[in-house]
Amino acid sequence: MTLPLVRKLEHFIKLSPEDKRRLEAATSARVRELGAGEDIIQEGEKPTQLNLLLQGFACRYKVLEDGRRQILAFFLPGDLCDLRMFILKEMDHSIGCLSRVSFAQISPEALDELTHSSQTMRKALWWNSLVEESIAREWIVNVGRRNAAERMAHVFCEVFLRMQAVGLAKRDTCDFPVTQAELGDALGLTDVHTNRTLQELRAQKLVALTGRKLTIPDLAALEVVGLFNRNYLHLERVVS
Amino acid sequence: MTLPLVRKLEHFIKLSPEDKRRLEAATSARVRELGAGEDIIQEGEKPTQLNLLLQGFACRYKVLEDGRRQILAFFLPGDLCDLRMFILKEMDHSIGCLSRVSFAQISPEALDELTHSSQTMRKALWWNSLVEESIAREWIVNVGRRNAAERMAHVFCEVFLRMQAVGLAKRDTCDFPVTQAELGDALGLTDVHTNRTLQELRAQKLVALTGRKLTIPDLAALEVVGLFNRNYLHLERVVS
DNA sequence: CGATCGCTTGAGCAAAATCAAACCTCGTGG
DNA sequence: CCACGAGGTTTGATTTTGCTCAAGCGATCG
């Protein structure tokens, strides 16, 4: 089975067999598991290695002094949680697990080795960071300028397309092991309002969300509702 | 006069005289000016070079189909508007000028040259990107979980500290050539509500904002109102 | 001197938050 | 096998926050 990360990177650039082999080696050296609610790394800690999500959902989040929480990004299988971050003195946010999760820990040295010999790999990881940043910017638009239903439609589209990009969507369905309260924390909404908004989308038959599975019967329609534009995911290949 | 960018980078790492000389050379090769309201680059265009803001304020922004606009970041003197972006096929957002602006255009080749010979410069620019990403994440929290007054207090603190970091704040005052409507676009608020919120902060003597100048008589107090935590700006030096 | 742009004010309304309670489901232990 | 409990979802009533629409005001600039 192809590594989700490989699938993702190949949306941008074709990797050589050698690149893939090394990547697989690097990601199998040290694998850890954590349960839902546990943190991979917390705000204030010094980041020391790179975490690559292999299975399950995780998220970046911040908590304000008074307990308000905001989720800053969803991490899906194939996502690098904190590439390049270990130059910093301390984390300014936490990374937590939304479901049971398994992830690979890659040391800075292993990463160096991976990129040092391959221009292609460097470019691929570079592209990967840019996409991540782009997603963060789109989330600013989401919470800043879209209303509740639009926001929710938008993240559903995003998650579905990203899952599809790593080969983890079957037809119109993918995993979505996220509680409504957590979804609210990602959308900047309360749990109550998140629930009502979800019911709206359900009533319009735009989404089904049960048993940790997300189904989108008509993606194009949901994209319209969410004022969704795929360009920010940069999934059309530039370099062959 | 020291380049704002140099001042900023030196919050993280000390640059050698040689590094500084090269940076100054690279930034003086090609300087352009634009007026308020003009765009440095627009969504959909292919980014080809790096723009370094020298004077004035600019911003990153996106516009939804129906005209709603969200400002994603403020660019102050010393900011690199799109470092690393030129690997992408097209911009997923625009960069516009909030005031009359002058900026340097640095070619990918000049940038390569700058970083190729200096590990320090590479690290400095690396750190710079990470801080920019960190600011974007904090903005998600801002629009997602803070109310109008908190949001406004927060960006005022941020802009002031960033201006201070590049040597462009005098005591408790710095430039802020941004209209209330634009400020609203950054905060995810309407212009009307932005106005009322600003009046609140003024009434509490937390800020003065007249003639494109921002004054913060008691920064600590404003930080409390904005639930502001400096950690995300990563301004304490790690590497000497 | 009028036009434009930015700021300000008011009234009414809509969206989302808050508070409170009930309900459902699924795993656990008696 | 059933009762229990925790976590997650749903509902209702009410309040708050911020939006919309509309108009007026005050500079500044050809």
Coordinates of C-alpha atoms (C1' of nucleotides) in Angstrom, one line a residue:
Chain A
M1 CA 0.0 0.0 0.0
T2 CA 1.3 3.4 -1.0
L3 CA 2.1 5.7 1.9
P4 CA -0.5 8.6 2.0
L5 CA 2.4 11.1 2.1
V6 CA 3.8 9.7 -1.1
R7 CA 0.4 10.0 -2.8
K8 CA 0.0 13.5 -1.6
L9 CA 3.5 14.7 -2.7
E10 CA 2.9 13.1 -6.1
H11 CA 0.1 15.5 -6.8
F12 CA 2.9 18.0 -7.1
I13 CA 5.9 16.1 -8.4
K14 CA 6.8 12.6 -9.4
L15 CA 9.1 10.9 -6.9
S16 CA 11.8 8.5 -8.0
P17 CA 11.6 4.9 -6.7
E18 CA 14.7 5.8 -4.6
D19 CA 13.0 8.8 -3.1
K20 CA 10.0 6.7 -2.1
R21 CA 12.1 3.9 -0.7
R22 CA 14.0 6.4 1.5
L23 CA 10.8 8.0 2.6
E24 CA 9.3 4.7 3.6
A25 CA 12.4 3.8 5.5
A26 CA 12.4 7.1 7.4
T27 CA 8.8 6.7 8.3
S28 CA 9.0 3.2 9.7
A29 CA 12.0 3.8 12.0
R30 CA 10.0 5.0 14.9
V31 CA 6.2 4.7 15.0
R32 CA 4.1 5.7 18.0
E33 CA 0.4 5.4 18.9
L34 CA -1.8 7.7 20.9
G35 CA -5.5 7.7 21.8
A36 CA -8.1 10.4 21.2
G37 CA -7.6 13.4 23.4
E38 CA -3.9 12.9 23.9
D39 CA -1.4 15.5 22.7
I40 CA 1.5 14.8 20.4
I41 CA 3.2 17.9 21.6
Q42 CA 2.1 20.8 23.7
E43 CA 2.4 24.6 23.6
G44 CA 5.6 25.6 25.3
E45 CA 7.5 22.5 24.6
K46 CA 10.6 22.5 22.4
P47 CA 9.9 20.7 19.2
T48 CA 12.7 18.2 18.5
Q49 CA 11.5 16.0 15.7
L50 CA 9.1 15.8 12.8
N51 CA 5.8 13.9 13.3
L52 CA 4.2 12.3 10.3
L53 CA 0.6 11.2 10.7
L54 CA 0.0 7.7 9.4
Q55 CA -3.5 6.8 10.6
G56 CA -6.3 8.7 12.3
F57 CA -7.0 12.4 12.7
A58 CA -5.1 15.0 14.7
C59 CA -5.2 18.8 14.9
R60 CA -3.3 21.9 15.7
Y61 CA -5.0 24.0 18.4
K62 CA -4.6 26.9 20.8
V63 CA -6.4 27.5 24.0
L64 CA -7.0 31.0 25.4
E65 CA -6.5 31.8 29.1
D66 CA -10.2 31.6 29.7
G67 CA -10.6 28.2 28.0
R68 CA -11.9 29.2 24.6
R69 CA -10.3 26.8 22.2
Q70 CA -9.6 27.2 18.5
I71 CA -8.5 24.4 16.2
L72 CA -6.1 25.8 13.6
A73 CA -5.8 22.8 11.2
F74 CA -6.9 19.2 10.8
F75 CA -4.1 16.7 10.3
L76 CA -5.0 13.7 8.1
P77 CA -2.9 10.7 7.3
G78 CA 0.1 11.8 5.2
D79 CA 0.3 15.2 6.9
L80 CA 3.6 16.4 8.4
C81 CA 2.6 18.0 11.7
D82 CA 5.5 20.3 12.2
L83 CA 8.0 20.2 9.4
R84 CA 10.6 23.0 9.8
M85 CA 9.4 23.9 13.3
F86 CA 12.3 22.6 15.3
I87 CA 14.3 25.8 14.7
L88 CA 12.0 27.5 17.2
K89 CA 12.6 27.7 20.9
E90 CA 9.2 26.5 21.8
M91 CA 5.8 25.6 20.3
D92 CA 3.3 28.4 20.2
H93 CA 0.4 25.9 19.9
S94 CA -0.3 22.2 20.6
I95 CA -1.0 19.2 18.5
G96 CA -3.6 16.8 19.7
C97 CA -5.3 13.6 18.6
L98 CA -8.9 13.6 17.5
S99 CA -9.0 9.9 17.2
R100 CA -6.7 7.0 17.9
V101 CA -3.7 7.9 15.9
S102 CA -0.4 6.3 14.7
F103 CA 2.4 8.5 13.6
A104 CA 6.1 8.3 12.6
Q105 CA 8.7 10.3 14.4
I106 CA 11.5 11.5 12.0
S107 CA 14.6 13.0 13.4
P108 CA 16.1 16.2 12.0
E109 CA 19.1 14.1 10.9
A110 CA 16.9 11.6 9.0
L111 CA 15.1 14.5 7.4
D112 CA 18.3 16.1 6.3
E113 CA 19.5 12.9 4.8
L114 CA 16.2 12.6 3.0
T115 CA 16.4 16.0 1.4
H116 CA 20.1 16.4 1.0
S117 CA 20.5 14.0 -1.8
S118 CA 17.3 14.7 -3.7
Q119 CA 16.3 18.0 -5.2
T120 CA 12.9 16.5 -6.0
M121 CA 12.3 15.6 -2.4
R122 CA 13.2 19.1 -1.3
K123 CA 10.8 20.6 -3.7
A124 CA 8.1 18.2 -2.7
L125 CA 8.4 19.1 0.9
W126 CA 8.7 22.7 0.1
W127 CA 5.4 22.5 -1.9
N128 CA 3.9 20.6 1.0
S129 CA 4.6 23.5 3.5
L130 CA 3.3 26.1 1.1
V131 CA 0.0 24.2 0.8
E132 CA -0.3 23.9 4.5
E133 CA 0.2 27.7 4.8
S134 CA -2.3 28.3 2.1
I135 CA -4.8 26.2 4.0
A136 CA -4.2 28.2 7.1
R137 CA -4.9 31.4 5.2
E138 CA -8.1 30.0 3.8
W139 CA -9.2 29.2 7.4
I140 CA -8.8 32.9 8.2
V141 CA -11.2 33.7 5.4
N142 CA -13.5 30.9 6.7
V143 CA -13.9 32.1 10.2
G144 CA -13.6 35.8 9.2
R145 CA -16.0 36.1 6.4
R146 CA -18.2 33.0 6.0
N147 CA -21.3 32.3 8.0
A148 CA -21.9 29.1 10.0
A149 CA -23.3 27.0 7.1
E150 CA -20.8 28.2 4.6
R151 CA -17.9 27.5 7.0
M152 CA -19.0 24.0 7.7
A153 CA -19.6 23.2 4.1
H154 CA -16.2 24.6 3.3
V155 CA -14.3 22.4 5.8
F156 CA -16.2 19.4 4.7
C157 CA -15.2 20.0 1.1
E158 CA -11.6 20.6 2.2
V159 CA -11.3 17.5 4.3
F160 CA -12.9 15.3 1.7
L161 CA -10.7 16.5 -1.1
R162 CA -7.6 16.1 1.1
M163 CA -8.6 12.6 2.0
Q164 CA -9.2 11.9 -1.6
A165 CA -5.8 13.2 -2.5
V166 CA -4.2 10.6 -0.2
G167 CA -6.4 7.8 -1.5
L168 CA -8.6 7.6 1.6
A169 CA -11.9 8.5 0.2
K170 CA -14.2 5.9 -1.2
R171 CA -16.5 7.3 -3.8
D172 CA -18.4 10.0 -1.8
T173 CA -17.4 9.0 1.7
C174 CA -14.4 9.3 4.0
D175 CA -13.6 9.0 7.7
F176 CA -14.3 12.0 9.9
P177 CA -13.7 11.0 13.5
V178 CA -14.4 14.4 14.9
T179 CA -17.1 15.3 17.5
Q180 CA -19.4 18.2 16.9
A181 CA -17.7 20.2 19.7
E182 CA -14.4 19.8 18.0
L183 CA -15.8 20.7 14.7
G184 CA -17.2 23.8 16.4
D185 CA -13.7 24.6 17.7
A186 CA -12.4 24.5 14.1
L187 CA -15.2 26.7 12.8
G188 CA -15.2 29.2 15.6
L189 CA -18.7 28.3 16.6
T190 CA -20.3 26.9 19.8
D191 CA -21.1 23.3 20.0
V192 CA -24.9 24.1 20.1
H193 CA -24.7 26.2 17.0
T194 CA -22.5 23.7 15.3
N195 CA -25.2 21.1 15.9
R196 CA -28.0 23.2 14.5
T197 CA -25.9 24.1 11.4
L198 CA -25.1 20.5 10.8
Q199 CA -28.8 19.7 10.9
E200 CA -29.4 22.4 8.3
L201 CA -26.9 20.8 5.9
R202 CA -28.4 17.4 6.6
A203 CA -31.9 18.6 6.0
Q204 CA -30.7 19.9 2.6
K205 CA -29.2 16.5 1.9
L206 CA -25.8 18.1 1.4
V207 CA -24.0 15.9 3.9
A208 CA -24.5 12.8 6.0
L209 CA -22.3 12.4 9.1
T210 CA -22.8 9.4 11.2
G211 CA -20.6 6.9 12.9
R212 CA -17.5 8.9 12.3
K213 CA -18.0 8.8 8.5
L214 CA -18.6 11.8 6.3
T215 CA -20.6 11.4 3.1
I216 CA -21.0 14.1 0.5
P217 CA -23.6 13.0 -2.1
D218 CA -23.1 16.0 -4.3
L219 CA -19.7 17.6 -3.8
A220 CA -20.3 20.3 -6.4
A221 CA -23.4 21.4 -4.6
L222 CA -21.6 21.6 -1.3
E223 CA -18.8 23.6 -2.8
V224 CA -21.3 26.1 -4.0
V225 CA -22.8 26.4 -0.5
G226 CA -19.3 26.8 1.0
L227 CA -18.1 29.3 -1.6
F228 CA -15.3 26.8 -2.1
N229 CA -12.5 27.3 -4.6
R230 CA -10.0 24.4 -5.0
N231 CA -7.2 26.6 -6.0
Y232 CA -5.8 27.0 -2.5
L233 CA -5.1 23.3 -2.2
H234 CA -2.7 23.5 -5.2
L235 CA -3.5 20.0 -6.3
E236 CA -2.9 20.4 -10.1
R237 CA 0.5 19.1 -10.9
V238 CA 3.1 21.7 -12.0
V239 CA 6.2 19.7 -12.3
S240 CA 6.0 16.3 -14.0
Chain B
M1 CA 20.1 53.6 8.6
T2 CA 19.7 49.9 9.3
L3 CA 17.3 48.1 7.0
P4 CA 14.1 47.1 8.8
L5 CA 14.6 43.5 7.6
V6 CA 18.0 43.4 9.2
R7 CA 16.7 44.6 12.5
K8 CA 13.9 42.0 12.4
L9 CA 16.2 39.1 11.6
E10 CA 18.6 40.1 14.3
H11 CA 15.9 39.5 16.8
F12 CA 16.6 35.9 16.0
I13 CA 20.2 35.6 15.0
K14 CA 23.2 37.9 14.6
L15 CA 24.1 38.6 11.0
S16 CA 27.6 39.0 9.9
P17 CA 28.7 42.3 8.2
E18 CA 29.1 40.4 5.0
D19 CA 25.5 39.0 5.3
K20 CA 24.2 42.5 5.9
R21 CA 26.1 44.0 3.0
R22 CA 24.7 41.4 0.6
L23 CA 21.2 41.8 1.8
E24 CA 21.4 45.5 1.3
A25 CA 22.9 45.0 -2.1
A26 CA 20.1 42.6 -3.1
T27 CA 17.4 45.0 -1.8
S28 CA 18.6 48.0 -3.6
A29 CA 18.9 46.5 -7.1
R30 CA 15.3 47.0 -8.1
V31 CA 13.0 49.2 -6.1
R32 CA 9.4 50.0 -7.0
E33 CA 6.7 52.3 -5.7
L34 CA 3.0 51.9 -5.7
G35 CA 0.1 54.0 -4.3
A36 CA -2.6 53.0 -1.8
G37 CA -5.1 50.6 -3.3
E38 CA -2.8 49.2 -6.0
D39 CA -1.8 45.6 -6.0
I40 CA 1.7 44.2 -5.9
I41 CA 0.5 40.9 -7.2
Q42 CA -3.0 39.5 -7.8
E43 CA -4.6 36.1 -7.2
G44 CA -4.1 33.9 -10.2
E45 CA -0.8 35.4 -11.3
K46 CA 2.3 33.4 -11.3
P47 CA 4.7 34.7 -8.6
T48 CA 8.2 35.2 -10.1
Q49 CA 10.1 37.2 -7.6
L50 CA 10.3 38.0 -4.0
N51 CA 8.9 41.4 -2.8
L52 CA 10.5 43.0 0.3
L53 CA 8.5 45.9 1.7
L54 CA 10.7 48.9 2.5
Q55 CA 8.2 51.6 3.4
G56 CA 4.5 51.8 4.0
F57 CA 1.9 49.2 4.8
A58 CA 0.6 46.4 2.5
C59 CA -1.5 43.4 3.1
R60 CA -2.4 39.9 1.9
Y61 CA -6.1 39.5 1.1
K62 CA -8.7 37.3 -0.5
V63 CA -12.0 38.3 -2.0
L64 CA -15.0 35.9 -2.1
E65 CA -17.2 35.7 -5.3
D66 CA -19.8 38.0 -3.7
G67 CA -17.3 40.7 -2.7
R68 CA -16.7 39.9 0.9
R69 CA -13.1 40.6 1.6
Q70 CA -10.7 39.2 4.2
I71 CA -7.3 40.6 5.0
L72 CA -5.0 37.7 5.9
A73 CA -1.9 39.6 7.1
F74 CA -0.5 43.1 7.4
F75 CA 2.9 43.7 5.8
L76 CA 5.1 46.2 7.5
P77 CA 8.4 47.6 6.4
G78 CA 11.0 44.7 6.6
D79 CA 8.4 42.1 5.7
L80 CA 9.0 39.6 2.8
C81 CA 5.7 39.3 1.1
D82 CA 6.0 36.0 -0.6
L83 CA 9.2 34.3 0.2
R84 CA 9.3 30.7 -1.2
M85 CA 6.0 31.2 -3.0
F86 CA 7.4 31.1 -6.5
I87 CA 7.4 27.4 -6.7
L88 CA 3.6 27.5 -7.0
K89 CA 1.8 27.7 -10.3
E90 CA -0.3 30.7 -9.3
M91 CA -1.1 32.9 -6.3
D92 CA -4.1 31.9 -4.3
H93 CA -4.5 35.4 -2.9
S94 CA -3.5 39.0 -3.7
I95 CA -1.1 41.4 -2.1
G96 CA -2.2 45.0 -2.1
C97 CA -1.0 48.3 -0.8
L98 CA -2.7 50.0 2.1
S99 CA -0.7 53.2 1.8
R100 CA 1.9 54.5 -0.6
V101 CA 4.6 51.9 -0.6
S102 CA 8.1 51.2 -1.7
F103 CA 9.4 47.7 -2.1
A104 CA 12.4 45.8 -3.4
Q105 CA 12.1 43.1 -6.0
I106 CA 14.5 40.2 -5.4
S107 CA 14.9 37.6 -8.1
P108 CA 15.0 33.9 -7.2
E109 CA 18.7 33.9 -8.4
A110 CA 19.6 36.8 -6.1
L111 CA 17.9 35.0 -3.2
D112 CA 19.7 31.8 -4.0
E113 CA 23.0 33.6 -4.0
L114 CA 22.1 35.3 -0.7
T115 CA 21.4 32.0 1.1
H116 CA 23.8 29.7 -0.7
S117 CA 26.9 31.0 1.0
S118 CA 25.5 31.7 4.4
Q119 CA 24.0 29.2 6.8
T120 CA 23.1 32.1 9.1
M121 CA 21.1 33.8 6.4
R122 CA 19.3 30.6 5.6
K123 CA 18.3 30.2 9.2
A124 CA 17.3 33.8 9.5
L125 CA 14.9 33.5 6.6
W126 CA 13.7 30.2 7.7
W127 CA 12.8 31.7 11.1
N128 CA 11.2 34.6 9.4
S129 CA 8.8 32.3 7.5
L130 CA 8.0 30.4 10.6
V131 CA 7.0 33.6 12.4
E132 CA 4.8 34.6 9.5
E133 CA 3.0 31.3 9.6
S134 CA 2.7 31.6 13.4
I135 CA 1.0 35.0 12.9
A136 CA -1.4 33.5 10.4
R137 CA -2.4 30.9 12.9
E138 CA -2.9 33.5 15.6
W139 CA -5.2 35.3 13.2
I140 CA -7.3 32.2 13.0
V141 CA -7.7 32.3 16.8
N142 CA -8.4 36.0 16.6
V143 CA -11.3 35.9 14.2
G144 CA -12.5 32.5 15.5
R145 CA -12.6 33.0 19.2
R146 CA -12.2 36.6 20.2
N147 CA -15.0 39.2 20.2
A148 CA -14.8 42.5 18.4
A149 CA -12.9 44.5 21.1
E150 CA -10.5 41.7 21.8
R151 CA -9.7 41.2 18.2
M152 CA -9.0 44.9 17.7
A153 CA -6.9 45.2 20.8
H154 CA -5.0 42.1 19.6
V155 CA -4.0 43.4 16.2
F156 CA -3.1 46.7 17.6
C157 CA -0.7 45.0 20.0
E158 CA 0.7 42.9 17.2
V159 CA 1.3 45.7 14.8
F160 CA 2.8 47.9 17.4
L161 CA 5.2 45.2 18.6
R162 CA 6.2 44.3 15.0
M163 CA 6.8 48.0 14.2
Q164 CA 8.9 48.2 17.4
A165 CA 10.9 45.2 16.3
V166 CA 12.0 46.9 13.1
G167 CA 12.7 50.2 14.9
L168 CA 9.7 52.0 13.6
A169 CA 7.9 52.8 16.8
K170 CA 8.6 55.9 18.8
R171 CA 7.9 55.4 22.5
D172 CA 4.1 54.5 22.4
T173 CA 3.3 55.5 18.8
C174 CA 3.7 54.1 15.3
D175 CA 2.3 54.5 11.8
F176 CA -1.0 52.9 11.1
P177 CA -2.1 54.0 7.6
V178 CA -5.2 51.8 7.5
T179 CA -8.8 52.8 7.1
Q180 CA -11.5 51.6 9.4
A181 CA -13.0 49.5 6.6
E182 CA -9.7 47.9 5.9
L183 CA -9.2 47.2 9.6
G184 CA -12.6 45.6 9.6
D185 CA -11.6 43.4 6.7
A186 CA -8.7 42.2 8.8
L187 CA -10.8 41.6 11.9
G188 CA -13.7 39.9 10.1
L189 CA -16.1 42.8 11.1
T190 CA -18.2 45.3 9.1
D191 CA -16.9 48.8 8.8
V192 CA -19.8 50.1 11.0
H193 CA -19.0 47.7 13.8
T194 CA -15.3 48.4 13.5
N195 CA -16.1 52.0 14.1
R196 CA -18.1 51.4 17.2
T197 CA -15.6 49.0 18.6
L198 CA -12.8 51.5 18.0
Q199 CA -14.8 54.1 19.9
E200 CA -15.1 51.7 22.8
L201 CA -11.3 51.3 23.0
R202 CA -10.9 55.0 22.6
A203 CA -13.4 55.8 25.4
Q204 CA -11.4 53.4 27.7
K205 CA -8.2 55.4 26.8
L206 CA -6.6 52.2 25.5
V207 CA -5.7 53.5 22.1
A208 CA -5.6 56.7 20.1
L209 CA -5.8 56.5 16.4
T210 CA -5.7 59.7 14.4
G211 CA -4.0 60.9 11.3
R212 CA -2.7 57.5 10.4
K213 CA -0.9 57.2 13.7
L214 CA -1.6 54.6 16.4
T215 CA -0.8 55.4 20.0
I216 CA -1.0 52.9 22.8
P217 CA -0.6 54.7 26.1
D218 CA -0.6 51.5 28.2
L219 CA 0.5 48.5 26.1
A220 CA 0.2 46.0 29.1
A221 CA -3.4 47.0 29.6
L222 CA -4.2 46.6 25.9
E223 CA -2.6 43.2 25.9
V224 CA -4.9 42.1 28.7
V225 CA -7.9 43.3 26.8
G226 CA -6.8 41.4 23.7
L227 CA -5.8 38.2 25.5
F228 CA -2.5 38.8 23.9
N229 CA 0.5 36.5 24.4
R230 CA 3.7 37.6 22.8
N231 CA 5.0 34.1 22.4
Y232 CA 3.7 33.7 18.8
L233 CA 5.9 36.5 17.6
H234 CA 9.0 34.5 18.6
L235 CA 11.0 37.6 19.3
E236 CA 13.3 36.4 22.0
R237 CA 16.6 35.4 20.5
V238 CA 17.5 31.7 20.5
V239 CA 20.8 31.8 18.6
S240 CA 23.4 34.4 19.4
Chain C
dC1 C1' -17.3 74.6 -4.9
dG2 C1' -18.9 70.3 -5.6
dA3 C1' -17.3 65.5 -5.4
dT4 C1' -15.4 61.8 -3.1
dC5 C1' -13.7 59.3 0.7
dG6 C1' -13.6 58.2 5.3
dC7 C1' -15.9 58.5 9.6
dT8 C1' -20.0 58.6 12.5
dT9 C1' -24.8 57.9 14.2
dG10 C1' -29.4 55.6 14.6
dA11 C1' -32.9 52.1 14.2
dG12 C1' -34.2 47.6 13.4
dC13 C1' -32.9 42.9 12.5
dA14 C1' -30.5 38.5 12.1
dA15 C1' -27.0 35.4 13.5
dA16 C1' -24.9 33.2 16.9
dA17 C1' -24.1 32.7 22.0
dT18 C1' -25.8 31.3 26.4
dC19 C1' -28.1 28.7 29.7
dA20 C1' -30.5 24.7 30.9
dA21 C1' -32.2 20.3 30.3
dA22 C1' -33.1 16.0 28.2
dC23 C1' -31.8 12.1 25.5
dC24 C1' -29.2 8.6 23.3
dT25 C1' -25.6 5.2 22.8
dC26 C1' -22.1 2.4 24.0
dG27 C1' -18.8 0.3 26.9
dT28 C1' -18.1 -1.2 31.8
dG29 C1' -18.8 -3.5 35.9
dG30 C1' -22.0 -5.7 39.1
Chain D
dC1 C1' -28.0 -9.4 31.3
dC2 C1' -29.0 -5.2 33.1
dA3 C1' -27.9 -0.8 35.4
dC4 C1' -24.9 2.9 35.4
dG5 C1' -22.3 6.6 33.7
dA6 C1' -19.7 9.3 30.6
dG7 C1' -19.5 11.4 26.4
dG8 C1' -21.8 13.1 22.8
dT9 C1' -26.0 14.9 20.6
dT10 C1' -30.3 17.3 20.5
dT11 C1' -33.9 20.7 21.8
dG12 C1' -36.0 25.0 23.7
dA13 C1' -36.0 29.7 25.5
dT14 C1' -33.6 33.8 25.9
dT15 C1' -29.9 37.2 25.4
dT16 C1' -26.1 39.2 23.2
dT17 C1' -23.4 40.5 19.5
dG18 C1' -22.7 42.1 15.3
dC19 C1' -25.0 43.1 10.7
dT20 C1' -27.9 45.9 7.6
dC21 C1' -29.8 49.8 5.8
dA22 C1' -29.8 54.6 5.7
dA23 C1' -28.4 59.0 6.3
dG24 C1' -25.4 62.8 7.8
dC25 C1' -21.0 64.9 8.6
dG26 C1' -16.3 66.6 7.7
dA27 C1' -12.2 66.8 5.7
dT28 C1' -9.4 67.0 1.4
dC29 C1' -8.6 67.7 -3.4
dG30 C1' -9.1 68.8 -8.0

